[in-house]
């Protein structure tokens, strides 16, 4: 039997996706999550503004063509850092459960120039088993110095987004932009080189084959390509609402709270 593909808007890179969402879904809820029994709702406009501020931070610091690792638990900021990074740099999602020794090896093998950590994951960086390369710059998402980058209340939302879109509009969809991780037959971590177009067409394939209504529930670790691309990024591409599970122990509570259509 022939099953036709579902109609899906065509974006070829992350710039087109974010611009489309800003033009068509700005006031819709993009992200929801529960922390300490309190629900946070973030609109597409707010999410894109924070992505823009991180992207403009890269521009200000002259950070282009760099490998930027993210070593973090599931959290909202992970998504904005990822989307800002792929425009002009390479994002390297790393498994927060790996040992300090394995993290050292990945940072060296994947040529990581900057590494985002959190208060929760920083302890592995501080371990004696972590050998820090001389060229590695570590940025803690939870420190006030970085929080000010994406939570700048004085920044004009529309101007920040406009300036960011102007900066990234020439982003190359075929340029190496994502260094995903996979384990091979010998169990060692290996890097998989992906372009924006590789990721975007994978997302589009999800939407051409699945009816995605509100909301989507995401619970896999964010460094997992399977969970991040067809679940989280596909929801953003689609302009619907993504509900995050920040800790697996709250999975049942979050399921009851958000009542997802897609899981």
Short mmCIF file of C-alpha atoms in Angstrom, two decimals:
data_model
loop_
_atom_site.label_atom_id
_atom_site.label_comp_id
_atom_site.label_asym_id
_atom_site.label_seq_id
_atom_site.Cartn_x
_atom_site.Cartn_y
_atom_site.Cartn_z
CA UNK A 1 0.00 0.00 0.00
CA UNK A 2 1.26 3.48 -0.87
CA UNK A 3 1.41 5.91 2.05
CA UNK A 4 2.01 9.52 0.88
CA UNK A 5 4.33 11.81 2.80
CA UNK A 6 2.67 14.47 4.95
CA UNK A 7 3.01 18.08 3.79
CA UNK A 8 5.85 19.78 5.66
CA UNK A 9 7.36 23.24 5.31
CA UNK A 10 10.83 23.08 3.73
CA UNK A 11 13.76 24.53 5.68
CA UNK A 12 17.30 23.67 4.59
CA UNK A 13 19.26 25.00 7.58
CA UNK A 14 18.82 26.24 11.14
CA UNK A 15 18.71 29.90 10.11
CA UNK A 16 15.68 29.27 7.89
CA UNK A 17 14.03 27.20 10.63
CA UNK A 18 14.46 29.85 13.34
CA UNK A 19 13.46 32.68 11.00
CA UNK A 20 10.34 30.74 10.01
CA UNK A 21 9.43 30.13 13.61
CA UNK A 22 9.95 33.80 14.51
CA UNK A 23 7.78 34.97 11.63
CA UNK A 24 5.00 32.42 12.18
CA UNK A 25 5.06 31.28 15.82
CA UNK A 26 6.67 34.07 17.86
CA UNK A 27 4.06 34.17 20.63
CA UNK A 28 3.40 30.43 20.77
CA UNK A 29 4.87 28.37 23.61
CA UNK A 30 8.06 26.68 22.42
CA UNK A 31 9.37 25.05 25.61
CA UNK A 32 7.77 23.93 28.87
CA UNK A 33 9.42 22.30 31.86
CA UNK A 34 8.81 21.80 35.55
CA UNK A 35 11.42 22.63 38.15
CA UNK A 36 10.74 22.58 41.90
CA UNK A 37 7.00 22.10 41.24
CA UNK A 38 6.92 25.27 39.13
CA UNK A 39 6.16 25.22 35.40
CA UNK A 40 8.15 27.49 33.12
CA UNK A 41 6.75 28.46 29.71
CA UNK A 42 9.09 29.94 27.09
CA UNK A 43 7.76 31.44 23.85
CA UNK A 44 9.39 31.00 20.46
CA UNK A 45 10.30 34.70 20.50
CA UNK A 46 12.05 34.33 23.85
CA UNK A 47 13.85 31.13 22.84
CA UNK A 48 15.04 32.72 19.58
CA UNK A 49 16.15 35.87 21.41
CA UNK A 50 18.30 33.81 23.80
CA UNK A 51 19.70 31.81 20.88
CA UNK A 52 20.48 35.12 19.17
CA UNK A 53 22.27 36.52 22.23
CA UNK A 54 24.51 33.44 22.43
CA UNK A 55 25.21 33.70 18.69
CA UNK A 56 26.09 37.39 19.04
CA UNK A 57 28.34 36.48 21.98
CA UNK A 58 30.26 34.19 19.62
CA UNK A 59 30.46 37.02 17.08
CA UNK A 60 31.73 39.51 19.67
CA UNK A 61 34.42 37.08 20.83
CA UNK A 62 35.44 36.16 17.29
CA UNK A 63 34.44 32.51 17.83
CA UNK A 64 33.96 30.97 14.38
CA UNK A 65 34.92 27.59 12.99
CA UNK A 66 35.57 26.24 16.49
CA UNK A 67 34.58 22.92 18.04
CA UNK A 68 32.31 23.69 20.98
CA UNK A 69 31.50 20.84 23.35
CA UNK A 70 28.52 20.72 25.66
CA UNK A 71 28.75 18.51 28.73
CA UNK A 72 25.46 19.01 30.50
CA UNK A 73 22.40 17.42 31.99
CA UNK A 74 19.05 17.96 30.26
CA UNK A 75 18.13 21.63 30.46
CA UNK A 76 16.60 24.37 28.37
CA UNK A 77 19.88 26.23 27.76
CA UNK A 78 21.28 23.16 25.98
CA UNK A 79 18.87 23.76 23.08
CA UNK A 80 19.73 27.45 22.63
CA UNK A 81 23.48 26.78 22.81
CA UNK A 82 23.14 23.99 20.24
CA UNK A 83 21.16 26.12 17.77
CA UNK A 84 23.43 29.16 18.15
CA UNK A 85 26.56 27.06 17.73
CA UNK A 86 25.75 25.19 14.50
CA UNK A 87 25.48 28.42 12.51
CA UNK A 88 29.20 29.27 12.45
CA UNK A 89 30.84 26.60 14.62
CA UNK A 90 30.69 22.85 15.32
CA UNK A 91 28.61 21.58 18.26
CA UNK A 92 29.99 18.54 20.09
CA UNK A 93 27.32 16.99 22.39
CA UNK A 94 29.00 14.85 25.07
CA UNK A 95 27.49 12.27 27.41
CA UNK A 96 27.40 13.65 30.95
CA UNK A 97 27.67 10.09 32.32
CA UNK A 98 31.14 9.49 30.88
CA UNK A 99 34.11 9.35 33.23
CA UNK A 100 36.57 12.21 33.61
CA UNK A 101 39.17 10.11 31.84
CA UNK A 102 36.88 9.38 28.87
CA UNK A 103 35.88 13.04 28.73
CA UNK A 104 39.57 13.99 28.49
CA UNK A 105 40.02 11.61 25.60
CA UNK A 106 36.95 12.91 23.74
CA UNK A 107 37.95 16.54 24.21
CA UNK A 108 41.36 15.78 22.70
CA UNK A 109 40.15 13.47 19.91
CA UNK A 110 37.30 15.80 18.89
CA UNK A 111 39.52 18.92 18.93
CA UNK A 112 37.21 20.73 21.36
CA UNK A 113 38.18 24.41 21.75
CA UNK A 114 35.41 25.49 24.15
CA UNK A 115 33.52 23.27 26.60
CA UNK A 116 30.21 24.23 28.19
CA UNK A 117 29.69 22.63 31.62
CA UNK A 118 27.25 23.15 34.49
CA UNK A 119 27.56 23.15 38.26
CA UNK A 120 26.44 19.51 38.13
CA UNK A 121 28.96 18.31 35.53
CA UNK A 122 31.88 20.55 36.46
CA UNK A 123 33.04 18.13 39.16
CA UNK A 124 34.30 15.79 36.43
CA UNK A 125 36.34 18.63 34.95
CA UNK A 126 37.81 19.35 38.38
CA UNK A 127 38.82 15.70 38.87
CA UNK A 128 42.49 14.72 38.80
CA UNK A 129 41.55 12.21 36.08
CA UNK A 130 40.65 15.03 33.69
CA UNK A 131 43.66 16.22 31.72
CA UNK A 132 42.83 19.71 30.42
CA UNK A 133 44.40 20.61 27.06
CA UNK A 134 46.16 24.00 27.06
CA UNK A 135 43.90 25.37 24.32
CA UNK A 136 40.60 24.43 26.02
CA UNK A 137 38.36 27.20 27.37
CA UNK A 138 35.73 26.07 29.87
CA UNK A 139 32.45 28.00 30.22
CA UNK A 140 30.07 27.24 33.10
CA UNK A 141 26.46 27.82 32.03
CA UNK A 142 25.49 28.39 35.68
CA UNK A 143 28.00 31.16 36.38
CA UNK A 144 26.67 34.70 36.38
CA UNK A 145 29.18 35.82 33.76
CA UNK A 146 27.58 33.53 31.18
CA UNK A 147 24.00 33.85 32.45
CA UNK A 148 24.24 37.54 31.60
CA UNK A 149 24.90 36.65 27.96
CA UNK A 150 21.53 35.02 27.31
CA UNK A 151 19.42 36.67 30.02
CA UNK A 152 20.34 40.28 29.24
CA UNK A 153 17.15 42.15 30.14
CA UNK A 154 18.51 45.35 28.61
CA UNK A 155 18.91 43.76 25.17
CA UNK A 156 16.29 44.84 22.65
CA UNK A 157 14.59 41.61 21.60
CA UNK A 158 13.78 42.54 18.03
CA UNK A 159 17.18 44.17 17.40
CA UNK A 160 19.08 41.20 18.87
CA UNK A 161 17.17 38.76 16.68
CA UNK A 162 17.51 40.98 13.61
CA UNK A 163 21.28 41.36 14.16
CA UNK A 164 21.67 37.60 14.70
CA UNK A 165 19.71 36.72 11.56
CA UNK A 166 21.84 39.16 9.56
CA UNK A 167 25.01 37.57 10.98
CA UNK A 168 24.03 33.97 10.23
CA UNK A 169 21.99 34.33 7.02
CA UNK A 170 24.94 33.10 4.94
CA UNK A 171 25.31 29.93 7.03
CA UNK A 172 26.40 27.02 4.82
CA UNK A 173 23.93 24.14 5.05
CA UNK A 174 26.57 21.66 3.86
CA UNK A 175 29.37 22.75 6.20
CA UNK A 176 30.43 20.36 8.98
CA UNK A 177 28.37 21.63 11.95
CA UNK A 178 27.62 18.72 14.34
CA UNK A 179 30.08 16.19 15.74
CA UNK A 180 27.79 13.54 17.17
CA UNK A 181 29.11 10.62 19.23
CA UNK A 182 28.54 6.91 18.76
CA UNK A 183 30.18 3.80 20.16
CA UNK A 184 31.65 1.36 17.67
CA UNK A 185 32.04 -2.41 17.84
CA UNK A 186 35.01 -2.05 20.18
CA UNK A 187 33.08 0.23 22.53
CA UNK A 188 35.23 3.31 21.95
CA UNK A 189 33.55 6.65 21.36
CA UNK A 190 33.65 7.78 17.75
CA UNK A 191 32.68 11.05 16.14
CA UNK A 192 30.12 11.32 13.33
CA UNK A 193 30.46 14.45 11.18
CA UNK A 194 27.11 15.98 10.20
CA UNK A 195 26.06 19.14 8.40
CA UNK A 196 23.03 21.30 9.17
CA UNK A 197 21.41 19.80 6.10
CA UNK A 198 22.00 16.25 7.40
CA UNK A 199 20.18 17.15 10.62
CA UNK A 200 17.42 19.26 9.04
CA UNK A 201 16.48 16.58 6.47
CA UNK A 202 16.35 14.02 9.27
CA UNK A 203 13.97 16.30 11.19
CA UNK A 204 11.89 16.87 8.07
CA UNK A 205 11.65 13.12 7.51
CA UNK A 206 10.19 12.78 11.00
CA UNK A 207 7.47 15.29 10.17
CA UNK A 208 6.74 13.83 6.73
CA UNK A 209 6.01 10.47 8.35
CA UNK A 210 4.37 11.41 11.66
CA UNK A 211 1.47 13.63 12.67
CA UNK A 212 2.96 15.79 15.39
CA UNK A 213 0.34 17.52 17.54
CA UNK A 214 0.82 19.38 20.82
CA UNK A 215 2.70 18.74 22.98
CA UNK A 216 5.82 16.60 22.54
CA UNK A 217 7.51 15.03 25.57
CA UNK A 218 11.32 14.70 25.52
CA UNK A 219 13.12 12.57 28.07
CA UNK A 220 16.23 10.99 26.50
CA UNK A 221 19.60 12.59 27.36
CA UNK A 222 20.15 15.56 25.05
CA UNK A 223 23.45 14.24 23.72
CA UNK A 224 21.50 11.35 22.15
CA UNK A 225 21.00 12.16 18.46
CA UNK A 226 17.91 9.94 18.29
CA UNK A 227 16.16 11.83 21.04
CA UNK A 228 17.42 15.30 20.20
CA UNK A 229 16.77 15.40 16.45
CA UNK A 230 13.41 13.69 15.76
CA UNK A 231 11.93 14.67 19.11
CA UNK A 232 13.26 18.04 20.26
CA UNK A 233 14.37 19.70 17.03
CA UNK A 234 11.46 18.30 15.01
CA UNK A 235 9.04 19.86 17.49
CA UNK A 236 10.73 23.26 17.11
CA UNK A 237 10.80 22.87 13.31
CA UNK A 238 7.06 22.10 13.47
CA UNK A 239 6.26 25.12 15.65
CA UNK A 240 4.62 23.04 18.37
CA UNK A 241 5.40 22.79 22.09
CA UNK A 242 8.28 20.78 23.55
CA UNK A 243 8.00 19.62 27.16
CA UNK A 244 11.35 18.76 28.72
CA UNK A 245 12.04 16.10 31.30
CA UNK A 246 14.93 17.50 33.34
CA UNK A 247 15.44 14.40 35.50
CA UNK A 248 14.35 10.86 34.74
CA UNK A 249 13.05 10.36 38.30
CA UNK A 250 10.32 12.92 37.51
CA UNK A 251 9.23 11.18 34.30
CA UNK A 252 5.86 9.92 35.59
CA UNK A 253 5.06 13.24 37.25
CA UNK A 254 5.88 15.10 34.05
CA UNK A 255 3.80 12.72 31.92
CA UNK A 256 0.78 13.40 34.11
CA UNK A 257 1.46 17.14 34.16
CA UNK A 258 1.99 17.72 30.42
CA UNK A 259 -0.14 14.89 28.93
CA UNK A 260 1.93 14.63 25.72
CA UNK A 261 0.59 13.64 22.31
CA UNK A 262 4.05 12.51 21.13
CA UNK A 263 6.56 10.80 23.40
#
